[in-house]
Amino acid sequence: MTPDEVRTQATGPTAGLAPGYAQANLIAVPEDWALDVLLFAQRNPRPCPVLDVTDTGSPRTVLAPGADLRTAIPRYRVWRDGELVDEPTDVTRYWREDLVAFLIGCSFTFETALARAGVPLRHVEQGRNVSMYRTDRQCRPARRLHGPLVVSMRLVPAELVAPATAISARMPAVHGAPVHVGDPSALGVADLARPDFGDPVEGEPGDVPMFWACGVTPQAALVASRPPFAITHAPGYMLVTDVPDSEYELAGG
Amino acid sequence: MTPDEVRTQATGPTAGLAPGYAQANLIAVPEDWALDVLLFAQRNPRPCPVLDVTDTGSPRTVLAPGADLRTAIPRYRVWRDGELVDEPTDVTRYWREDLVAFLIGCSFTFETALARAGVPLRHVEQGRNVSMYRTDRQCRPARRLHGPLVVSMRLVPAELVAPATAISARMPAVHGAPVHVGDPSALGVADLARPDFGDPVEGEPGDVPMFWACGVTPQAALVASRPPFAITHAPGYMLVTDVPDSEYELAGG
């Protein structure tokens, strides 16, 4: 599938779709909360690397110039006062002229490079959404926004932990190196089989859990901080952009 | 000199002072212009890499926890409606409770690494401020802010252009690789001997001019966009931080 085909036809999670193209998280808030979100992102660059910010009211992004942000994502979440009120597949009727939308890097973007290096992607193989967890680490607050770090988790054969770390480390704009490898309890995650977002994924003997900062972190901040209104993607249902993954890869050092 | 000695005692440009510690540009604006500045920076990361943003009204930065931003810089500029109205050495009397201050990376930060690689720093040797120029390249506008790219220029022996490029490229948070090497007219710079900011610097036979994106770019945007009030550093008179240069160096790829 091309990025445009994913944007117009996909109905499920987007991991593994349109390989080679960067994917992005969405959070749109009223303009009077935009500084809070942008500052929260600046202070928490691991979970919230900003790839683009729209002009107020505009559903257009430079990351996918032909796309309409109100329809290009397979599933959205609509939030009022920090409560999830709807999970539609189109947010045209919820869009407001005062919304500012933030597109934030997504770890699905380095999965093509992981696969190329022989790292199995268990969630893609099993046709499931990636597992995501709320951690016990707090983000650095910004104005009215605060909340915990959210991580995505991948089960990686022990001998591939080092290359998976090195490959992702070269892509800081899509979360970069893992924040933790090995012990879920070090992040306050009690049970890998019960993710807070996405699906449980089964590992194989010798697999090690690797945890990356996740662009669902702003959604946990919405719950904690209760702004009056927001629109986000649904976790794992991303905006597929027209930007090649390689755009976010650091040049050889 | 230590960073704190520079902050309390220096009276001139800060290039070459407290080697090994990162330096930063300052722009402080009223809160209702803060989103404009932060978005301008997000859209123009080469000239405007944001290292920290203060809480509204606070003159404290995580980059130098003991410092007071109203007195820590050797020379400031005060702006009203895009006009320079004062160049004091202390802005305590100009400070306002609604100001948000942005600390932006400075190319002086990679000069220690350049010197270590044998690249001569002509402006430091000559006891002058670095030369800076307004270019004919426009930044990507953000809300009410627009303006041209400003660059700093260093004259580098031709055989050291490649290492100087590679060394600076590894430090994107302090402007990274040069935006241009060789031909001033390609940037719309008519005469190297007449910089728009800082001092003229003399080269030696075989020197090549290298141009880096510069944190004075927001000052050119103030002139072009005329916000009601702003405080900045004076070009070349930087905040010396407590952060080691190495903090902004990418890990080996």
Short mmCIF file of C-alpha atoms in Angstrom, two decimals:
data_model
loop_
_atom_site.label_atom_id
_atom_site.label_comp_id
_atom_site.label_asym_id
_atom_site.label_seq_id
_atom_site.Cartn_x
_atom_site.Cartn_y
_atom_site.Cartn_z
CA MET A 1 0.00 0.00 0.00
CA THR A 2 1.08 3.58 -0.68
CA PRO A 3 0.75 6.19 2.09
CA ASP A 4 -2.31 7.62 0.34
CA GLU A 5 -3.91 4.18 0.08
CA VAL A 6 -3.38 3.65 3.81
CA ARG A 7 -4.88 7.07 4.55
CA THR A 8 -7.98 6.43 2.48
CA GLN A 9 -8.51 2.66 2.99
CA ALA A 10 -6.93 1.33 6.21
CA THR A 11 -9.29 0.56 9.07
CA GLY A 12 -6.93 -1.05 11.64
CA PRO A 13 -3.63 -0.30 13.37
CA THR A 14 -1.00 0.94 10.93
CA ALA A 15 2.19 -0.92 12.02
CA GLY A 16 3.72 -2.57 8.97
CA LEU A 17 1.62 -0.59 6.46
CA ALA A 18 3.33 1.49 3.73
CA PRO A 19 6.80 0.37 4.81
CA GLY A 20 9.47 3.02 4.33
CA TYR A 21 7.21 5.96 5.20
CA ALA A 22 7.23 7.74 8.54
CA GLN A 23 4.16 7.51 10.75
CA ALA A 24 2.97 10.15 13.22
CA ASN A 25 0.90 10.63 16.36
CA LEU A 26 -1.77 13.37 16.43
CA ILE A 27 -2.87 15.71 19.19
CA ALA A 28 -5.04 18.72 18.36
CA VAL A 29 -6.04 21.24 21.05
CA PRO A 30 -7.70 24.65 21.13
CA GLU A 31 -5.23 27.46 20.44
CA ASP A 32 -5.24 28.62 24.07
CA TRP A 33 -3.73 25.22 25.02
CA ALA A 34 -1.25 25.10 22.12
CA LEU A 35 1.62 26.69 24.04
CA ASP A 36 1.11 24.16 26.83
CA VAL A 37 1.36 21.25 24.36
CA LEU A 38 4.33 22.66 22.44
CA LEU A 39 6.20 23.41 25.66
CA PHE A 40 5.35 19.96 27.08
CA ALA A 41 6.85 18.50 23.89
CA GLN A 42 9.95 20.69 24.12
CA ARG A 43 10.50 19.57 27.71
CA ASN A 44 9.84 15.89 26.94
CA PRO A 45 11.52 15.31 23.58
CA ARG A 46 11.88 11.52 24.00
CA PRO A 47 8.11 10.81 24.04
CA CYS A 48 7.10 13.98 22.13
CA PRO A 49 9.42 14.74 19.17
CA VAL A 50 7.46 17.33 17.16
CA LEU A 51 7.52 16.72 13.40
CA ASP A 52 5.04 19.45 12.41
CA VAL A 53 2.53 21.91 13.87
CA THR A 54 -0.41 23.11 11.79
CA ASP A 55 -1.63 26.66 11.43
CA THR A 56 -4.66 27.36 13.65
CA GLY A 57 -7.79 25.76 12.17
CA SER A 58 -5.97 24.12 9.28
CA PRO A 59 -6.26 20.34 8.81
CA ARG A 60 -3.19 20.34 6.52
CA THR A 61 0.35 19.25 7.36
CA VAL A 62 3.58 19.54 5.42
CA LEU A 63 4.20 15.86 6.23
CA ALA A 64 1.40 14.76 3.87
CA PRO A 65 0.38 17.76 1.76
CA GLY A 66 -2.56 16.03 0.04
CA ALA A 67 -4.08 14.63 3.23
CA ASP A 68 -6.94 16.00 5.34
CA LEU A 69 -6.09 15.43 9.01
CA ARG A 70 -9.80 15.06 9.82
CA THR A 71 -10.12 11.87 7.75
CA ALA A 72 -6.58 10.56 7.05
CA ILE A 73 -6.23 8.53 10.28
CA PRO A 74 -8.08 5.18 10.60
CA ARG A 75 -9.38 5.87 14.10
CA TYR A 76 -9.47 8.94 16.33
CA ARG A 77 -10.18 9.74 19.93
CA VAL A 78 -12.22 12.77 21.01
CA TRP A 79 -11.65 14.10 24.53
CA ARG A 80 -13.66 16.49 26.73
CA ASP A 81 -12.28 17.53 30.15
CA GLY A 82 -9.83 14.62 30.02
CA GLU A 83 -12.55 12.03 29.36
CA LEU A 84 -12.66 9.94 26.19
CA VAL A 85 -16.06 10.70 24.61
CA ASP A 86 -15.85 9.16 21.14
CA GLU A 87 -13.63 6.98 18.91
CA PRO A 88 -14.77 7.90 15.40
CA THR A 89 -13.11 7.13 12.04
CA ASP A 90 -13.67 10.73 10.85
CA VAL A 91 -13.50 13.89 12.98
CA THR A 92 -14.85 16.37 10.45
CA ARG A 93 -17.89 17.10 12.63
CA TYR A 94 -15.68 17.64 15.70
CA TRP A 95 -13.15 19.92 14.00
CA ARG A 96 -12.96 23.53 15.21
CA GLU A 97 -11.50 26.68 13.71
CA ASP A 98 -9.39 27.24 16.84
CA LEU A 99 -7.61 23.85 16.79
CA VAL A 100 -3.84 23.58 16.50
CA ALA A 101 -2.65 20.08 15.55
CA PHE A 102 0.69 18.56 16.53
CA LEU A 103 2.22 15.67 14.60
CA ILE A 104 4.62 13.72 16.80
CA GLY A 105 7.12 11.06 15.73
CA CYS A 106 6.13 7.38 16.02
CA SER A 107 8.30 4.35 16.68
CA PHE A 108 6.58 2.44 13.83
CA THR A 109 8.92 4.56 11.69
CA PHE A 110 12.02 2.59 12.72
CA GLU A 111 10.34 -0.78 12.35
CA THR A 112 11.25 -1.02 8.66
CA ALA A 113 14.90 -0.60 9.61
CA LEU A 114 14.52 -3.14 12.44
CA ALA A 115 12.98 -5.68 10.04
CA ARG A 116 15.75 -5.06 7.51
CA ALA A 117 18.27 -5.95 10.24
CA GLY A 118 16.43 -9.20 10.94
CA VAL A 119 14.64 -8.09 14.12
CA PRO A 120 11.25 -9.89 14.21
CA LEU A 121 8.22 -7.63 14.76
CA ARG A 122 6.02 -9.89 16.86
CA HIS A 123 2.97 -7.57 16.84
CA VAL A 124 3.04 -7.31 13.04
CA GLU A 125 3.55 -11.10 12.66
CA GLN A 126 0.61 -11.72 15.03
CA GLY A 127 -1.62 -9.12 13.34
CA ARG A 128 -1.98 -7.17 16.57
CA ASN A 129 -1.53 -3.62 17.74
CA VAL A 130 1.75 -2.91 19.57
CA SER A 131 1.58 -3.14 23.40
CA MET A 132 1.77 0.19 25.24
CA TYR A 133 1.99 0.90 28.98
CA ARG A 134 1.60 3.84 31.33
CA THR A 135 4.79 4.00 33.43
CA ASP A 136 5.47 5.36 36.91
CA ARG A 137 7.83 7.99 35.47
CA GLN A 138 6.41 11.51 35.39
CA CYS A 139 7.09 13.79 32.45
CA ARG A 140 8.50 17.26 33.08
CA PRO A 141 5.33 19.40 33.41
CA ALA A 142 4.67 22.42 31.19
CA ARG A 143 2.15 25.08 32.26
CA ARG A 144 -1.16 23.24 32.77
CA LEU A 145 0.02 19.89 31.31
CA HIS A 146 1.45 17.02 33.31
CA GLY A 147 1.27 13.25 33.23
CA PRO A 148 3.19 9.98 33.11
CA LEU A 149 5.50 8.67 30.40
CA VAL A 150 3.86 6.07 28.14
CA VAL A 151 6.05 3.45 26.44
CA SER A 152 5.63 1.01 23.58
CA MET A 153 7.09 -2.47 24.10
CA ARG A 154 8.60 -4.94 21.67
CA LEU A 155 9.77 -8.46 22.51
CA VAL A 156 13.17 -8.90 20.90
CA PRO A 157 15.43 -11.98 20.84
CA ALA A 158 18.28 -11.29 23.29
CA GLU A 159 20.98 -11.45 20.61
CA LEU A 160 19.21 -8.67 18.67
CA VAL A 161 18.80 -6.20 21.56
CA ALA A 162 22.07 -4.43 20.71
CA PRO A 163 21.35 -3.86 17.00
CA ALA A 164 17.73 -2.87 17.78
CA THR A 165 19.07 -0.29 20.25
CA ALA A 166 21.66 1.06 17.80
CA ILE A 167 19.20 1.30 14.90
CA SER A 168 16.55 3.14 16.91
CA ALA A 169 19.16 5.39 18.55
CA ARG A 170 19.94 6.76 15.09
CA MET A 171 16.34 8.05 14.77
CA PRO A 172 15.76 10.47 17.69
CA ALA A 173 12.87 12.21 15.87
CA VAL A 174 10.84 9.01 16.13
CA HIS A 175 11.69 8.35 19.84
CA GLY A 176 15.30 7.17 19.42
CA ALA A 177 16.92 4.59 21.69
CA PRO A 178 14.86 2.58 24.18
CA VAL A 179 14.23 4.20 27.57
CA HIS A 180 14.59 0.79 29.23
CA VAL A 181 15.47 -2.79 28.34
CA GLY A 182 14.65 -5.88 30.35
CA ASP A 183 12.70 -5.31 33.56
CA PRO A 184 9.08 -4.08 33.27
CA SER A 185 8.92 -3.42 37.01
CA ALA A 186 11.68 -0.80 36.68
CA LEU A 187 9.06 1.29 34.83
CA GLY A 188 6.23 0.36 37.18
CA VAL A 189 4.70 -2.02 34.64
CA ALA A 190 3.15 -4.89 36.59
CA ASP A 191 2.04 -7.28 33.86
CA LEU A 192 3.20 -7.29 30.24
CA ALA A 193 0.15 -9.35 29.28
CA ARG A 194 -2.15 -6.47 30.27
CA PRO A 195 -1.12 -3.39 28.27
CA ASP A 196 -2.83 -0.05 28.97
CA PHE A 197 -3.15 0.61 25.23
CA GLY A 198 -3.00 -1.71 22.20
CA ASP A 199 -2.98 -5.52 22.36
CA PRO A 200 -1.02 -8.12 24.32
CA VAL A 201 1.68 -9.68 22.13
CA GLU A 202 3.19 -13.12 22.62
CA GLY A 203 6.93 -13.62 22.87
CA GLU A 204 9.19 -16.58 22.27
CA PRO A 205 11.72 -18.16 24.62
CA GLY A 206 14.75 -15.90 24.96
CA ASP A 207 12.86 -12.72 24.08
CA VAL A 208 13.69 -9.57 26.05
CA PRO A 209 11.16 -6.72 26.47
CA MET A 210 12.42 -3.43 25.04
CA PHE A 211 10.60 -0.19 25.94
CA TRP A 212 10.54 2.96 23.83
CA ALA A 213 9.08 6.37 24.73
CA CYS A 214 5.68 6.60 23.02
CA GLY A 215 3.64 9.33 21.35
CA VAL A 216 0.59 8.25 23.35
CA THR A 217 2.20 10.13 26.26
CA PRO A 218 0.21 13.32 25.39
CA GLN A 219 -3.02 11.30 25.74
CA ALA A 220 -2.02 10.29 29.27
CA ALA A 221 -1.39 14.01 29.90
CA LEU A 222 -4.93 14.81 28.67
CA VAL A 223 -6.34 12.37 31.22
CA ALA A 224 -4.18 13.79 34.02
CA SER A 225 -4.56 17.47 33.11
CA ARG A 226 -8.15 17.64 31.75
CA PRO A 227 -8.07 20.34 29.07
CA PRO A 228 -11.61 21.15 27.86
CA PHE A 229 -11.24 19.61 24.40
CA ALA A 230 -8.78 17.60 22.30
CA ILE A 231 -8.67 15.28 19.32
CA THR A 232 -5.99 12.57 19.05
CA HIS A 233 -5.38 9.45 17.00
CA ALA A 234 -6.36 6.15 18.64
CA PRO A 235 -3.20 4.42 19.94
CA GLY A 236 -1.60 2.39 17.11
CA TYR A 237 -3.83 3.98 14.44
CA MET A 238 -1.37 6.50 13.06
CA LEU A 239 -1.09 9.14 10.37
CA VAL A 240 1.00 7.60 7.59
CA THR A 241 2.99 10.48 6.09
CA ASP A 242 4.61 11.03 2.69
CA VAL A 243 8.02 11.46 4.37
CA PRO A 244 10.52 8.63 3.85
CA ASP A 245 11.81 7.05 7.09
CA SER A 246 15.34 7.94 6.03
CA GLU A 247 14.50 11.64 6.51
CA TYR A 248 14.61 11.02 10.26
CA GLU A 249 17.82 8.99 10.26
CA LEU A 250 20.95 10.75 11.46
CA ALA A 251 23.80 10.96 9.00
CA GLY A 252 26.65 8.56 9.84
CA GLY A 253 28.71 10.06 12.67
CA MET B 1 37.03 31.57 33.92
CA THR B 2 34.18 29.40 35.19
CA PRO B 3 30.67 29.86 33.76
CA ASP B 4 29.63 31.70 36.91
CA GLU B 5 32.64 34.02 36.71
CA VAL B 6 31.74 34.85 33.10
CA ARG B 7 28.13 35.51 34.10
CA THR B 8 29.09 37.85 36.91
CA GLN B 9 32.24 39.51 35.51
CA ALA B 10 32.41 39.48 31.70
CA THR B 11 31.67 42.73 29.89
CA GLY B 12 32.44 41.84 26.27
CA PRO B 13 31.55 39.18 23.70
CA THR B 14 31.73 35.69 25.17
CA ALA B 15 33.42 33.66 22.38
CA GLY B 16 36.33 31.73 23.88
CA LEU B 17 35.25 32.30 27.50
CA ALA B 18 34.64 29.32 29.85
CA PRO B 19 35.72 26.82 27.20
CA GLY B 20 33.87 23.51 27.39
CA TYR B 21 30.54 25.04 28.47
CA ALA B 22 27.60 25.59 26.12
CA GLN B 23 26.53 29.14 25.35
CA ALA B 24 23.01 30.29 24.52
CA ASN B 25 21.04 33.04 22.78
CA LEU B 26 18.15 34.72 24.62
CA ILE B 27 14.79 35.97 23.40
CA ALA B 28 12.08 36.85 25.93
CA VAL B 29 8.61 37.92 24.79
CA PRO B 30 5.23 38.53 26.45
CA GLU B 31 3.28 35.31 26.94
CA ASP B 32 0.81 36.12 24.17
CA TRP B 33 3.73 35.99 21.70
CA ALA B 34 5.32 32.85 23.18
CA LEU B 35 3.51 30.40 20.90
CA ASP B 36 4.65 32.45 17.90
CA VAL B 37 8.29 32.24 19.02
CA LEU B 38 8.18 28.55 19.94
CA LEU B 39 6.47 27.66 16.65
CA PHE B 40 8.94 29.83 14.69
CA ALA B 41 11.73 27.86 16.39
CA GLN B 42 10.06 24.50 15.67
CA ARG B 43 9.75 25.45 11.99
CA ASN B 44 13.30 26.81 11.77
CA PRO B 45 15.39 24.39 13.82
CA ARG B 46 18.72 25.22 12.13
CA PRO B 47 18.84 28.85 13.35
CA CYS B 48 16.57 28.30 16.39
CA PRO B 49 17.36 25.07 18.28
CA VAL B 50 15.53 25.50 21.60
CA LEU B 51 17.57 24.42 24.63
CA ASP B 52 15.13 25.63 27.31
CA VAL B 53 11.98 27.70 27.82
CA THR B 54 11.30 29.38 31.15
CA ASP B 55 8.05 29.40 33.06
CA THR B 56 6.13 32.65 32.57
CA GLY B 57 7.73 35.46 34.56
CA SER B 58 10.61 33.36 35.82
CA PRO B 59 14.19 34.51 35.16
CA ARG B 60 15.51 30.99 35.94
CA THR B 61 16.67 28.35 33.47
CA VAL B 62 17.59 24.70 33.97
CA LEU B 63 20.71 25.42 31.86
CA ALA B 64 22.26 27.50 34.67
CA PRO B 65 20.22 26.96 37.83
CA GLY B 66 22.05 29.55 39.92
CA ALA B 67 21.87 32.32 37.33
CA ASP B 68 19.41 35.20 37.07
CA LEU B 69 18.60 35.74 33.38
CA ARG B 70 18.11 39.47 34.03
CA THR B 71 21.78 39.98 34.93
CA ALA B 72 23.74 36.91 33.73
CA ILE B 73 24.36 38.16 30.18
CA PRO B 74 27.02 40.85 29.59
CA ARG B 75 24.85 42.94 27.28
CA TYR B 76 21.16 42.90 26.36
CA ARG B 77 18.93 44.47 23.78
CA VAL B 78 15.48 45.83 24.60
CA TRP B 79 12.95 46.07 21.74
CA ARG B 80 9.64 47.92 21.39
CA ASP B 81 7.55 47.46 18.24
CA GLY B 82 10.57 46.00 16.46
CA GLU B 83 12.81 48.98 17.29
CA LEU B 84 15.94 48.65 19.41
CA VAL B 85 15.39 51.04 22.35
CA ASP B 86 18.19 50.16 24.78
CA GLU B 87 21.36 48.05 25.15
CA PRO B 88 21.74 47.71 28.93
CA THR B 89 23.97 45.35 30.92
CA ASP B 90 21.10 44.51 33.29
CA VAL B 91 17.41 44.17 32.38
CA THR B 92 15.97 43.92 35.88
CA ARG B 93 14.04 47.16 35.43
CA TYR B 94 12.64 46.00 32.08
CA TRP B 95 11.58 42.52 33.27
CA ARG B 96 7.84 41.76 33.28
CA GLU B 97 5.77 39.08 34.99
CA ASP B 98 4.32 38.00 31.62
CA LEU B 99 7.66 37.30 29.91
CA VAL B 100 8.56 33.85 28.58
CA ALA B 101 12.27 33.43 27.83
CA PHE B 102 13.72 31.12 25.19
CA LEU B 103 17.32 29.90 25.36
CA ILE B 104 18.56 28.96 21.90
CA GLY B 105 21.73 27.07 20.97
CA CYS B 106 24.83 29.07 19.99
CA SER B 107 27.63 28.11 17.60
CA PHE B 108 30.25 29.29 20.14
CA THR B 109 29.46 25.91 21.73
CA PHE B 110 31.27 23.95 19.00
CA GLU B 111 34.27 26.28 18.93
CA THR B 112 36.06 24.36 21.67
CA ALA B 113 35.79 21.20 19.53
CA LEU B 114 36.96 23.15 16.45
CA ALA B 115 39.99 24.49 18.32
CA ARG B 116 40.81 21.00 19.61
CA ALA B 117 40.89 19.82 15.97
CA GLY B 118 43.33 22.59 15.07
CA VAL B 119 40.81 24.94 13.39
CA PRO B 120 41.96 28.52 14.11
CA LEU B 121 39.27 30.83 15.53
CA ARG B 122 40.21 34.11 13.85
CA HIS B 123 37.70 36.25 15.81
CA VAL B 124 38.96 34.92 19.16
CA GLU B 125 42.63 35.36 18.09
CA GLN B 126 41.87 38.95 17.02
CA GLY B 127 39.85 39.72 20.17
CA ARG B 128 36.78 40.55 18.13
CA ASN B 129 33.13 39.55 18.06
CA VAL B 130 32.23 36.96 15.40
CA SER B 131 30.91 38.39 12.09
CA MET B 132 27.18 37.90 11.46
CA TYR B 133 25.09 38.69 8.37
CA ARG B 134 21.44 38.99 7.43
CA THR B 135 20.92 36.69 4.39
CA ASP B 136 18.41 36.82 1.55
CA ARG B 137 16.88 33.51 2.70
CA GLN B 138 13.51 33.80 4.44
CA CYS B 139 12.69 31.62 7.43
CA ARG B 140 9.48 29.59 7.40
CA PRO B 141 6.97 31.99 9.03
CA ALA B 142 4.99 31.07 12.16
CA ARG B 143 1.82 32.97 13.06
CA ARG B 144 2.84 36.65 13.35
CA LEU B 145 6.63 36.04 13.11
CA HIS B 146 8.65 36.14 9.91
CA GLY B 147 12.09 37.31 8.87
CA PRO B 148 15.37 36.42 7.21
CA LEU B 149 17.94 33.82 8.20
CA VAL B 150 20.97 35.31 9.99
CA VAL B 151 24.32 33.50 9.77
CA SER B 152 27.61 33.63 11.64
CA MET B 153 30.78 33.41 9.54
CA ARG B 154 34.18 31.94 10.26
CA LEU B 155 37.20 32.11 7.96
CA VAL B 156 38.71 28.62 7.88
CA PRO B 157 41.83 27.38 6.06
CA ALA B 158 40.63 25.39 3.03
CA GLU B 159 42.18 22.14 4.23
CA LEU B 160 40.18 22.38 7.49
CA VAL B 161 36.75 22.99 5.93
CA ALA B 162 35.91 19.27 5.91
CA PRO B 163 36.75 18.59 9.59
CA ALA B 164 35.04 21.85 10.65
CA THR B 165 31.91 20.71 8.80
CA ALA B 166 32.00 17.23 10.31
CA ILE B 167 32.59 18.48 13.86
CA SER B 168 29.76 21.02 13.76
CA ALA B 169 27.41 18.54 12.03
CA ARG B 170 27.63 16.37 15.12
CA MET B 171 26.12 19.19 17.24
CA PRO B 172 22.69 19.99 15.71
CA ALA B 173 21.43 21.57 18.97
CA VAL B 174 23.96 24.36 18.52
CA HIS B 175 23.22 24.94 14.79
CA GLY B 176 24.93 21.86 13.35
CA ALA B 177 26.63 21.79 9.94
CA PRO B 178 27.21 25.01 7.98
CA VAL B 179 24.32 26.22 5.79
CA HIS B 180 26.82 27.35 3.16
CA VAL B 181 30.55 27.24 2.46
CA GLY B 182 32.45 29.45 0.06
CA ASP B 183 30.41 32.09 -1.77
CA PRO B 184 28.91 34.94 0.32
CA SER B 185 26.82 36.12 -2.64
CA ALA B 186 24.95 32.79 -2.62
CA LEU B 187 23.41 34.01 0.65
CA GLY B 188 22.95 37.57 -0.55
CA VAL B 189 25.91 38.80 1.51
CA ALA B 190 27.54 41.62 -0.46
CA ASP B 191 30.64 42.40 1.58
CA LEU B 192 32.23 40.20 4.26
CA ALA B 193 34.05 43.25 5.62
CA ARG B 194 30.72 44.85 6.59
CA PRO B 195 28.85 42.45 8.88
CA ASP B 196 25.31 43.33 9.98
CA PHE B 197 26.13 42.25 13.56
CA GLY B 198 29.45 41.79 15.37
CA ASP B 199 32.84 42.83 14.05
CA PRO B 200 34.70 42.38 10.76
CA VAL B 201 37.36 39.69 11.09
CA GLU B 202 40.50 39.40 8.99
CA GLY B 203 41.38 36.23 7.13
CA GLU B 204 44.61 34.80 5.82
CA PRO B 205 45.47 33.67 2.29
CA GLY B 206 43.70 30.39 1.52
CA ASP B 207 40.89 30.97 4.04
CA VAL B 208 37.36 29.97 3.00
CA PRO B 209 34.27 31.63 4.55
CA MET B 210 32.00 29.14 6.32
CA PHE B 211 28.46 30.19 7.27
CA TRP B 212 26.40 28.71 10.10
CA ALA B 213 22.74 29.40 10.97
CA CYS B 214 22.74 31.88 13.86
CA GLY B 215 20.64 32.48 16.95
CA VAL B 216 20.42 36.18 16.09
CA THR B 217 17.77 35.11 13.54
CA PRO B 218 14.95 35.78 16.08
CA GLN B 219 16.22 39.38 16.41
CA ALA B 220 15.88 39.85 12.65
CA ALA B 221 12.34 38.46 13.02
CA LEU B 222 11.62 41.06 15.73
CA VAL B 223 12.64 43.83 13.32
CA ALA B 224 10.52 42.35 10.50
CA SER B 225 7.48 41.42 12.60
CA ARG B 226 7.37 44.20 15.22
CA PRO B 227 5.98 42.54 18.38
CA PRO B 228 5.23 45.16 21.06
CA PHE B 229 8.05 44.14 23.42
CA ALA B 230 11.03 41.81 23.65
CA ILE B 231 14.33 41.40 25.44
CA THR B 232 17.28 39.63 23.78
CA HIS B 233 20.99 39.25 24.32
CA ALA B 234 23.22 41.56 22.27
CA PRO B 235 24.73 39.58 19.35
CA GLY B 236 27.89 37.78 20.51
CA TYR B 237 27.20 38.54 24.20
CA MET B 238 25.77 35.16 25.22
CA LEU B 239 24.48 33.37 28.27
CA VAL B 240 27.27 31.00 29.37
CA THR B 241 25.51 27.93 30.78
CA ASP B 242 26.56 25.23 33.25
CA VAL B 243 25.96 22.55 30.58
CA PRO B 244 29.09 20.87 29.16
CA ASP B 245 29.43 21.16 25.35
CA SER B 246 29.51 17.38 25.16
CA GLU B 247 25.85 17.29 26.24
CA TYR B 248 24.96 18.54 22.76
CA GLU B 249 27.22 16.17 20.86
CA LEU B 250 25.57 13.20 19.13
CA ALA B 251 26.76 9.78 20.20
CA GLY B 252 28.97 8.10 17.56
CA GLY B 253 26.72 6.67 14.83
#
